[in-house]
Amino acid sequence: MTVRVRFAPSPTGFLHVGGGRTALYNYLFARNNGGTFILRSDDTDEARSTDEFRADILESLRWLGLDWDEGIEAGGPMETYRQSARLSRYQEVVAGLVADGKAYYSFATPEQLDTFRKEAMAAGKSPAYDGSLEPSAADAAARVAAGESATVRFAVPRPGSTVFDDVVRETVTFDHAQVEDFVILRSNGTPTYHLASTVDDVDFGITHVIRGEDLLSSTPKHVLLTEAMGAHRATYVHLSLLMGPDGKKLSKRHGHTAIKAYRDEGYLADAMLNYLALLGWSPGDDDTVIALDEMVKRFDLATVSKNPAIFDTDKLLWMNGVYIREMPAADFVDGVRSLVEVDLGRELAADELDTLGEIAPLVQERAKLLNEVPAQVRFLFGDIEYDETSWNKVMTKDGAAEAVAGATEHLTAVGEWSVEAVEAALRAMLAERELSARKGFQPLRVAISGSSVSPPLFESIAALGRERSLDRLATAASRMV
Ligand code: GLU
């Protein structure tokens, strides 16, 4: 059997981190088994589907590096992978089910259904609707033929139960007394999610349905529909939902939930992917840092955990720092260059690119996000801007004016301008003025970069150059009096 899996997002929102994890597990399972990874668009909800979300899903998957073999934009043996373009196929399946007596036209109004449920509960019975409010099949056919509108419901066989072996959740049993005769076709002729998803899974030959646990209770409906269509059921794999560190369902309160937001904030796709992989799966050993091709080799659905996975933005940030440090230096400079240019609102000149290249390794060692880099290197490319908090804290202290004056004197005397020469000059200044490194260097940091958080001091001064460094010391000195 050749593995065929699908990722089937609805374009009703930006790709969620939970969706990213589901896509990744589908991808890993397909690649590990030499199977086919399909991208389908569950876009039957016309009112809530937008082109912006459609584009975002594709862009986010591509950004993550999860390429699909078949489906949206990739094409394949099916005519279309968009549910909105398959309406006639769903209607055809429904007509067959009605003809076979496996589904029926339903005329029950919402009020009638509400009363049914209330009465059932009051009588200590299951509130799942069983079709008992409907006319005979012949009457129903006549009413529909006369133009009356009706939904179509699936006739769940009762008594009975549906049992399936979920790869993550093991044996799952649903008593049909609790499963209502669910709507498969709305009165306007559009399919419900249950119908469209199941027909597609059958038609596309999906072997494994890997998706979020929120759909677990839909699965008995899908199994029943699949078998009513005379098809074999897929293997189901329901991934536990993502929680915030407080154990509550992941929401905006915990940080961004859209993949796009992380992309926009300067996270690296590989770090994101690595972090998503660990949300429910452990690659074995203590290897938390693992590349995509290695994940493909080691991925095993049998080891996916059924415990809720905690999405912790602090860990993701840490992971991003690990990946930033591992970037080749030239890639790091390339990665931050455009961010710096956007920040400055202009392109960097050739000599400025050299400066960026000089300071980049020091920034790379410490950065956790690419987007934090422009603020750290801005002082090298524009006019000085003081962070007032840093200024007030550092420049008003005893010894600050002394340090600035001493540094001006010693740096003026430096021969060839280099990191080593700058360091030697500034250490000599400390000794001469009897200042501690903290007292002597913090004011210089603020004078040079505007902030007490900056790349290392000697390298910053060396990269800024003699003239501009001395200029900044003079500007600071005049602001201090
Ligand atoms: N379209 C559904 C969703 O976005 C997923 C359907 C499925 O995987 O069966 O939640």
Coordinates of C-alpha atoms and ligand atoms in Angstrom, one line a residue:
M1 CA 0.0 0.0 0.0
T2 CA 1.4 3.4 -0.9
V3 CA 0.9 6.0 1.7
R4 CA -1.3 8.9 0.7
V5 CA -1.9 11.7 3.2
R6 CA -3.5 15.1 3.0
F7 CA -3.3 18.4 4.8
A8 CA -6.7 20.0 4.4
P9 CA -6.8 23.6 5.9
S10 CA -9.8 25.8 5.5
P11 CA -8.8 29.2 4.2
T12 CA -10.7 30.9 7.0
G13 CA -7.7 32.1 8.9
F14 CA -3.9 32.4 8.7
L15 CA -2.1 29.1 9.0
H16 CA -2.1 28.4 12.7
V17 CA 0.9 26.9 14.5
G18 CA -1.2 23.9 15.2
G19 CA -2.0 23.6 11.5
G20 CA 1.8 23.9 10.8
R21 CA 2.4 21.0 13.2
T22 CA -0.3 18.9 11.5
A23 CA 1.1 19.7 8.0
L24 CA 4.6 18.8 9.2
Y25 CA 3.6 15.4 10.7
N26 CA 1.7 14.6 7.4
Y27 CA 4.8 15.6 5.5
L28 CA 7.2 13.6 7.7
F29 CA 4.9 10.5 7.5
A30 CA 4.6 10.7 3.8
R31 CA 8.4 11.2 3.2
N32 CA 9.4 8.6 5.7
N33 CA 7.2 6.1 3.8
G34 CA 7.9 7.2 0.3
G35 CA 4.3 8.2 0.1
T36 CA 2.4 11.2 -1.4
F37 CA 1.6 14.4 0.5
I38 CA -1.5 16.1 -0.8
L39 CA -2.6 19.7 -0.1
R40 CA -6.4 20.2 -0.3
S41 CA -8.4 23.3 0.2
D42 CA -11.5 22.8 2.5
D43 CA -13.1 26.0 1.2
T44 CA -16.8 25.2 1.2
D45 CA -17.4 28.0 3.7
E46 CA -17.5 30.7 1.1
A47 CA -18.5 33.5 3.5
R48 CA -15.4 33.0 5.7
S49 CA -12.8 31.9 3.0
T50 CA -10.6 34.7 1.6
D51 CA -7.9 34.9 -0.9
E52 CA -5.6 36.5 1.7
F53 CA -5.9 33.3 3.8
R54 CA -5.6 31.0 0.8
A55 CA -2.3 32.8 -0.2
D56 CA -1.1 32.8 3.4
I57 CA -1.5 29.0 3.8
L58 CA 0.6 28.4 0.6
E59 CA 3.2 31.0 1.6
S60 CA 3.5 29.7 5.1
L61 CA 3.9 26.1 4.0
R62 CA 6.5 27.0 1.4
W63 CA 8.3 29.2 3.9
L64 CA 8.5 26.2 6.3
G65 CA 9.8 24.1 3.4
L66 CA 7.0 21.6 3.4
D67 CA 6.6 20.9 -0.3
W68 CA 3.6 18.8 -1.4
D69 CA 3.4 16.4 -4.2
E70 CA -0.2 16.7 -5.3
G71 CA -3.0 19.2 -4.8
I72 CA -3.4 22.9 -4.8
E73 CA -1.1 24.5 -7.4
A74 CA 0.8 21.2 -7.7
G75 CA -2.0 19.4 -9.7
G76 CA -2.3 15.7 -9.9
P77 CA -4.7 13.0 -11.0
M78 CA -7.8 14.7 -9.6
E79 CA -9.4 17.5 -11.6
T80 CA -9.4 19.8 -8.6
Y81 CA -8.3 19.8 -5.0
R82 CA -10.6 22.6 -4.0
Q83 CA -13.8 21.5 -2.4
S84 CA -15.7 24.5 -3.7
A85 CA -15.1 23.1 -7.2
R86 CA -16.4 19.7 -6.3
L87 CA -20.0 20.5 -5.3
S88 CA -21.6 18.3 -8.0
R89 CA -19.5 15.3 -6.9
Y90 CA -20.8 15.7 -3.3
Q91 CA -24.4 16.0 -4.6
E92 CA -23.9 12.9 -6.6
V93 CA -22.8 10.9 -3.6
V94 CA -25.7 12.2 -1.6
A95 CA -28.2 11.2 -4.3
G96 CA -26.7 7.7 -4.2
L97 CA -26.9 7.5 -0.4
V98 CA -30.6 8.7 -0.4
A99 CA -31.4 6.1 -3.2
D100 CA -29.8 3.4 -1.0
G101 CA -31.8 4.4 2.1
K102 CA -28.6 5.4 3.9
A103 CA -29.5 9.1 4.0
Y104 CA -32.8 10.9 4.0
Y105 CA -34.4 14.3 3.3
S106 CA -35.0 16.1 6.5
F107 CA -37.7 18.7 7.0
A108 CA -37.4 19.1 10.8
T109 CA -37.1 22.8 11.7
P110 CA -34.5 24.1 14.2
E111 CA -37.4 24.6 16.7
Q112 CA -38.6 21.1 16.3
L113 CA -35.1 19.7 16.8
D114 CA -34.6 21.8 19.9
T115 CA -37.8 20.4 21.4
F116 CA -36.8 16.9 20.4
R117 CA -33.5 17.3 22.3
K118 CA -35.1 18.8 25.4
E119 CA -37.7 16.1 25.6
A120 CA -35.2 13.3 25.1
M121 CA -33.0 14.7 27.9
A122 CA -35.9 15.1 30.2
A123 CA -36.8 11.5 29.6
G124 CA -33.2 10.5 30.3
K125 CA -32.5 9.6 26.7
S126 CA -29.7 10.6 24.3
P127 CA -30.4 14.0 22.7
A128 CA -28.9 12.7 19.4
Y129 CA -31.5 13.2 16.7
D130 CA -32.6 9.9 15.2
G131 CA -34.9 11.0 12.3
S132 CA -38.1 10.3 14.2
L133 CA -39.7 13.7 13.2
E134 CA -39.5 12.9 9.5
P135 CA -42.1 11.8 7.0
S136 CA -42.0 8.5 5.2
A137 CA -39.5 8.2 2.3
A138 CA -42.3 8.4 -0.3
D139 CA -43.8 11.5 1.3
A140 CA -40.3 13.1 1.5
A141 CA -39.6 12.4 -2.2
A142 CA -43.0 13.9 -3.1
R143 CA -42.3 17.1 -1.0
V144 CA -38.9 17.5 -2.5
A145 CA -40.3 16.9 -6.0
A146 CA -42.8 19.6 -5.3
G147 CA -40.0 22.0 -4.6
E148 CA -39.9 22.1 -0.8
S149 CA -36.4 22.7 0.6
A150 CA -34.9 20.1 2.8
T151 CA -31.5 19.1 4.3
V152 CA -30.2 15.6 3.8
R153 CA -29.2 13.7 6.9
F154 CA -27.2 10.5 7.2
A155 CA -29.2 7.7 8.8
V156 CA -26.9 6.4 11.6
P157 CA -27.7 2.7 12.2
R158 CA -29.0 2.2 15.7
P159 CA -28.4 0.3 17.9
G160 CA -24.7 0.0 17.0
S161 CA -21.3 1.5 17.6
T162 CA -18.3 2.6 15.6
V163 CA -14.9 1.4 16.8
F164 CA -11.6 2.5 15.3
D165 CA -8.0 2.1 16.2
D166 CA -6.5 5.6 16.3
V167 CA -2.7 5.4 16.0
V168 CA -2.3 8.0 18.8
R169 CA -5.4 7.4 20.9
E170 CA -5.6 3.6 20.5
T171 CA -9.1 2.0 20.4
V172 CA -11.8 4.6 20.3
T173 CA -15.5 3.6 20.6
F174 CA -18.6 5.7 19.8
D175 CA -22.0 4.4 20.7
H176 CA -24.4 5.4 17.9
A177 CA -26.9 6.4 20.5
Q178 CA -24.7 9.4 21.0
V179 CA -24.1 10.1 17.3
E180 CA -26.9 12.1 15.7
D181 CA -28.3 11.7 12.2
F182 CA -26.0 14.4 11.0
V183 CA -26.6 16.8 8.1
I184 CA -24.6 16.0 5.0
L185 CA -26.2 18.4 2.6
R186 CA -27.6 21.8 3.5
S187 CA -30.9 22.9 2.1
N188 CA -29.0 25.2 -0.3
G189 CA -27.3 22.2 -1.8
T190 CA -23.9 22.8 -0.2
P191 CA -22.1 19.9 1.6
T192 CA -21.2 19.9 5.2
Y193 CA -17.6 19.5 6.3
H194 CA -18.3 15.8 7.2
L195 CA -19.5 15.0 3.7
A196 CA -17.0 16.9 1.7
S197 CA -14.0 15.8 3.8
T198 CA -15.1 12.1 3.6
V199 CA -15.9 12.1 -0.1
D200 CA -12.5 13.7 -0.8
D201 CA -10.6 11.3 1.5
V202 CA -12.3 8.4 -0.4
D203 CA -11.9 9.8 -3.9
F204 CA -8.3 10.9 -3.3
G205 CA -7.4 7.4 -1.9
I206 CA -6.2 8.8 1.4
T207 CA -4.7 6.0 3.5
H208 CA -4.0 7.9 6.7
V209 CA -6.0 10.8 8.1
I210 CA -3.6 12.8 10.3
R211 CA -5.3 15.8 11.9
G212 CA -6.1 17.6 15.2
E213 CA -7.8 16.0 18.1
D214 CA -10.6 18.5 17.8
L215 CA -11.9 16.3 14.9
L216 CA -11.9 13.1 16.9
S217 CA -15.7 13.2 17.6
S218 CA -16.3 13.7 13.9
T219 CA -14.5 10.5 13.0
P220 CA -17.4 8.1 13.7
K221 CA -19.4 10.1 11.2
H222 CA -16.6 9.9 8.6
V223 CA -16.2 6.1 9.2
L224 CA -19.9 5.6 8.7
L225 CA -20.0 7.7 5.6
T226 CA -16.9 6.0 4.1
E227 CA -18.4 2.6 4.6
A228 CA -21.8 3.7 3.3
M229 CA -19.9 4.7 0.1
G230 CA -18.6 1.2 -0.1
A231 CA -15.0 2.2 0.5
H232 CA -12.3 1.2 3.0
R233 CA -11.8 3.4 6.0
A234 CA -8.5 5.2 6.4
T235 CA -6.2 4.8 9.4
Y236 CA -7.0 7.7 11.7
V237 CA -4.3 9.6 13.6
H238 CA -5.5 12.4 15.9
L239 CA -2.8 14.7 17.2
S240 CA -3.3 16.2 20.7
L241 CA -4.1 19.9 20.7
L242 CA -1.6 22.6 21.5
M243 CA -1.8 24.2 24.9
G244 CA -0.1 27.3 26.3
P245 CA 2.4 26.9 29.2
D246 CA -0.5 27.4 31.6
G247 CA -2.2 24.3 30.3
K248 CA -5.0 26.2 28.7
K249 CA -6.0 25.9 25.0
L250 CA -3.5 27.8 23.0
S251 CA -4.8 31.3 22.2
K252 CA -3.6 34.8 21.4
R253 CA -3.1 35.4 25.1
H254 CA -0.1 33.1 24.9
G255 CA 1.6 34.9 22.0
H256 CA 1.1 34.7 18.2
T257 CA -0.8 31.8 16.9
A258 CA -0.2 32.4 13.2
I259 CA 2.9 31.0 11.5
K260 CA 3.0 34.3 9.5
A261 CA 3.5 36.3 12.7
Y262 CA 6.6 34.4 13.6
R263 CA 7.9 34.7 10.0
D264 CA 7.4 38.5 10.2
E265 CA 9.2 38.7 13.5
G266 CA 12.4 37.3 12.2
Y267 CA 12.1 33.6 13.2
L268 CA 13.9 31.2 11.0
A269 CA 11.8 28.6 9.2
D270 CA 14.2 25.8 10.2
A271 CA 13.9 26.7 13.9
M272 CA 10.1 27.0 13.6
L273 CA 10.0 23.6 11.9
N274 CA 12.2 22.0 14.5
Y275 CA 10.2 23.4 17.3
L276 CA 6.9 22.3 15.7
A277 CA 8.3 18.8 15.3
L278 CA 8.8 18.4 19.0
L279 CA 5.2 19.3 19.9
G280 CA 4.2 15.7 20.4
W281 CA 7.0 13.8 19.0
S282 CA 10.4 13.1 20.4
P283 CA 13.1 12.1 17.8
G284 CA 14.8 9.9 20.3
D285 CA 18.0 10.5 22.3
D286 CA 18.2 14.1 23.5
D287 CA 18.3 15.5 20.1
T288 CA 16.1 18.5 20.2
V289 CA 18.0 20.2 17.4
I290 CA 17.3 18.2 14.3
A291 CA 17.2 19.0 10.6
L292 CA 14.2 18.2 8.4
D293 CA 16.0 15.4 6.5
E294 CA 16.9 13.8 9.7
M295 CA 13.4 14.1 11.0
V296 CA 12.1 12.4 7.9
K297 CA 14.4 9.5 8.6
R298 CA 13.4 9.1 12.2
F299 CA 9.7 10.0 12.1
D300 CA 7.5 7.3 13.6
L301 CA 3.7 7.9 14.2
A302 CA 3.8 5.2 16.8
T303 CA 5.9 7.4 19.1
V304 CA 3.6 10.4 18.8
S305 CA 2.3 11.3 22.3
K306 CA -1.3 11.6 23.2
N307 CA -0.5 14.1 26.0
P308 CA -1.3 17.7 25.2
A309 CA 1.7 19.5 23.7
I310 CA 2.8 22.8 25.3
F311 CA 3.5 25.6 22.8
D312 CA 6.0 27.7 24.7
T313 CA 7.2 30.8 22.9
D314 CA 10.2 31.1 25.2
K315 CA 11.5 27.7 24.0
L316 CA 10.8 28.6 20.4
L317 CA 12.8 31.8 20.9
W318 CA 15.6 29.8 22.5
M319 CA 15.5 27.4 19.5
N320 CA 15.7 30.3 17.1
G321 CA 18.8 31.6 18.8
V322 CA 20.4 28.1 18.4
Y323 CA 19.6 28.2 14.7
I324 CA 20.9 31.8 14.3
R325 CA 24.2 30.8 15.8
E326 CA 24.5 27.9 13.4
M327 CA 23.9 30.1 10.3
P328 CA 27.0 30.6 8.1
A329 CA 28.2 34.2 8.7
A330 CA 27.4 35.3 5.2
D331 CA 23.9 34.0 5.4
F332 CA 23.4 35.9 8.6
V333 CA 24.6 39.1 7.0
D334 CA 22.3 38.5 4.0
G335 CA 19.4 37.8 6.3
V336 CA 19.8 40.9 8.4
R337 CA 20.9 43.3 5.6
S338 CA 17.3 43.8 4.3
L339 CA 16.0 44.2 7.8
V340 CA 18.6 46.9 8.5
E341 CA 17.8 48.6 5.2
V342 CA 14.1 48.7 6.0
D343 CA 14.9 50.0 9.4
L344 CA 17.1 52.8 8.0
G345 CA 14.7 53.5 5.1
R346 CA 17.6 53.3 2.6
E347 CA 20.1 50.9 1.1
L348 CA 23.5 50.4 2.8
A349 CA 26.5 51.7 0.9
A350 CA 29.4 49.4 0.1
D351 CA 31.5 50.6 3.1
E352 CA 28.5 50.2 5.4
L353 CA 28.1 46.6 4.3
D354 CA 31.7 46.0 5.3
T355 CA 30.9 47.5 8.7
L356 CA 27.9 45.3 9.0
G357 CA 30.0 42.3 8.1
E358 CA 32.6 43.3 10.7
I359 CA 30.1 43.5 13.6
A360 CA 27.8 40.8 12.4
P361 CA 29.6 37.8 14.1
L362 CA 29.3 39.5 17.5
V363 CA 25.6 40.2 17.0
Q364 CA 25.0 36.7 15.7
E365 CA 26.4 35.1 18.8
R366 CA 23.8 36.8 21.0
A367 CA 20.7 37.4 18.8
K368 CA 17.6 35.3 19.3
L369 CA 15.7 37.0 16.6
L370 CA 16.8 38.5 13.3
N371 CA 14.4 41.4 13.8
E372 CA 16.2 42.5 17.0
V373 CA 19.4 43.1 15.0
P374 CA 18.6 46.5 13.3
A375 CA 18.1 48.2 16.6
Q376 CA 21.4 46.9 17.8
V377 CA 23.4 48.0 14.8
R378 CA 21.5 51.2 13.9
F379 CA 24.2 53.3 15.7
L380 CA 26.7 52.3 13.1
F381 CA 24.7 53.8 10.2
G382 CA 22.8 56.8 11.3
D383 CA 23.0 59.7 13.8
I384 CA 23.2 58.9 17.4
E385 CA 19.9 58.5 19.2
Y386 CA 20.1 58.2 23.0
D387 CA 17.9 55.8 24.9
E388 CA 16.9 58.1 27.7
T389 CA 16.7 55.4 30.3
S390 CA 20.2 54.3 29.6
W391 CA 21.4 57.8 29.5
N392 CA 19.9 58.8 32.8
K393 CA 21.1 55.7 34.5
V394 CA 24.6 55.8 33.3
M395 CA 25.7 59.3 32.3
T396 CA 24.7 60.9 35.5
K397 CA 26.9 58.6 37.6
D398 CA 30.2 59.6 39.2
G399 CA 33.1 59.0 36.9
A400 CA 31.0 59.1 33.7
A401 CA 32.4 62.4 32.5
E402 CA 35.9 61.3 33.5
A403 CA 35.5 58.2 31.4
V404 CA 34.3 60.1 28.3
A405 CA 37.1 62.7 28.6
G406 CA 39.7 60.0 29.2
A407 CA 38.5 57.9 26.3
T408 CA 38.6 60.9 24.0
E409 CA 42.2 61.6 25.0
H410 CA 43.4 58.0 24.7
L411 CA 41.6 57.2 21.5
T412 CA 42.9 60.3 19.8
A413 CA 46.4 59.0 20.4
V414 CA 45.7 55.6 18.8
G415 CA 47.8 54.9 15.7
E416 CA 46.4 52.3 13.5
W417 CA 42.6 51.9 14.3
S418 CA 41.8 48.3 15.2
V419 CA 39.9 46.4 17.8
E420 CA 43.2 45.6 19.7
A421 CA 44.4 49.1 19.6
V422 CA 41.1 50.5 20.8
E423 CA 41.0 47.9 23.6
A424 CA 44.6 48.8 24.7
A425 CA 43.8 52.5 24.7
L426 CA 40.7 52.1 26.7
R427 CA 42.3 49.8 29.3
A428 CA 45.1 52.3 29.7
M429 CA 42.5 54.9 30.3
L430 CA 40.9 52.9 33.1
A431 CA 44.2 52.4 34.8
E432 CA 45.1 56.0 34.5
R433 CA 41.8 57.3 35.8
E434 CA 41.4 54.5 38.3
L435 CA 38.0 53.5 37.1
S436 CA 36.5 50.0 37.2
A437 CA 35.6 48.4 33.9
R438 CA 31.9 48.9 34.6
K439 CA 32.3 52.6 35.7
G440 CA 34.6 53.3 32.8
F441 CA 33.1 51.4 29.9
Q442 CA 29.3 51.8 30.5
P443 CA 29.4 55.6 29.7
L444 CA 31.4 54.9 26.6
R445 CA 28.9 52.4 25.4
V446 CA 26.0 54.9 25.8
A447 CA 28.1 57.6 24.2
I448 CA 29.0 55.4 21.2
S449 CA 25.8 53.4 20.7
G450 CA 23.1 55.5 22.5
S451 CA 22.2 52.5 24.7
S452 CA 23.6 50.4 27.5
V453 CA 22.7 47.3 25.4
S454 CA 24.9 47.1 22.4
P455 CA 27.3 44.8 20.7
P456 CA 30.7 44.6 22.5
L457 CA 32.3 47.9 23.1
F458 CA 35.8 47.7 21.5
E459 CA 34.4 46.1 18.3
S460 CA 31.7 48.7 18.2
I461 CA 34.2 51.5 18.4
A462 CA 36.5 49.9 15.9
A463 CA 33.6 49.4 13.5
L464 CA 32.3 52.9 13.9
G465 CA 35.7 54.3 12.9
R466 CA 38.0 56.9 14.5
E467 CA 36.3 60.1 13.4
R468 CA 32.7 59.1 14.2
S469 CA 33.7 57.6 17.5
L470 CA 35.5 60.8 18.6
D471 CA 32.6 62.8 17.4
R472 CA 30.2 60.8 19.5
L473 CA 32.3 61.2 22.6
A474 CA 32.3 65.0 22.0
T475 CA 28.6 65.0 21.5
A476 CA 28.1 63.1 24.7
A477 CA 30.5 65.3 26.7
S478 CA 28.6 68.4 25.6
R479 CA 25.3 66.8 26.5
M480 CA 26.6 65.9 30.0
V481 CA 27.4 69.5 31.2
Ligands
GLU1 N1 -10.6 21.6 7.1 C1 -10.4 21.1 8.4 C2 -9.9 22.2 9.3 O1 -9.2 23.1 8.8 C3 -9.6 19.9 8.6 C4 -10.2 18.7 8.0 C5 -9.6 17.4 8.2 O2 -8.3 17.3 8.4 O3 -10.3 16.4 8.2 O4 -10.0 22.1 10.5

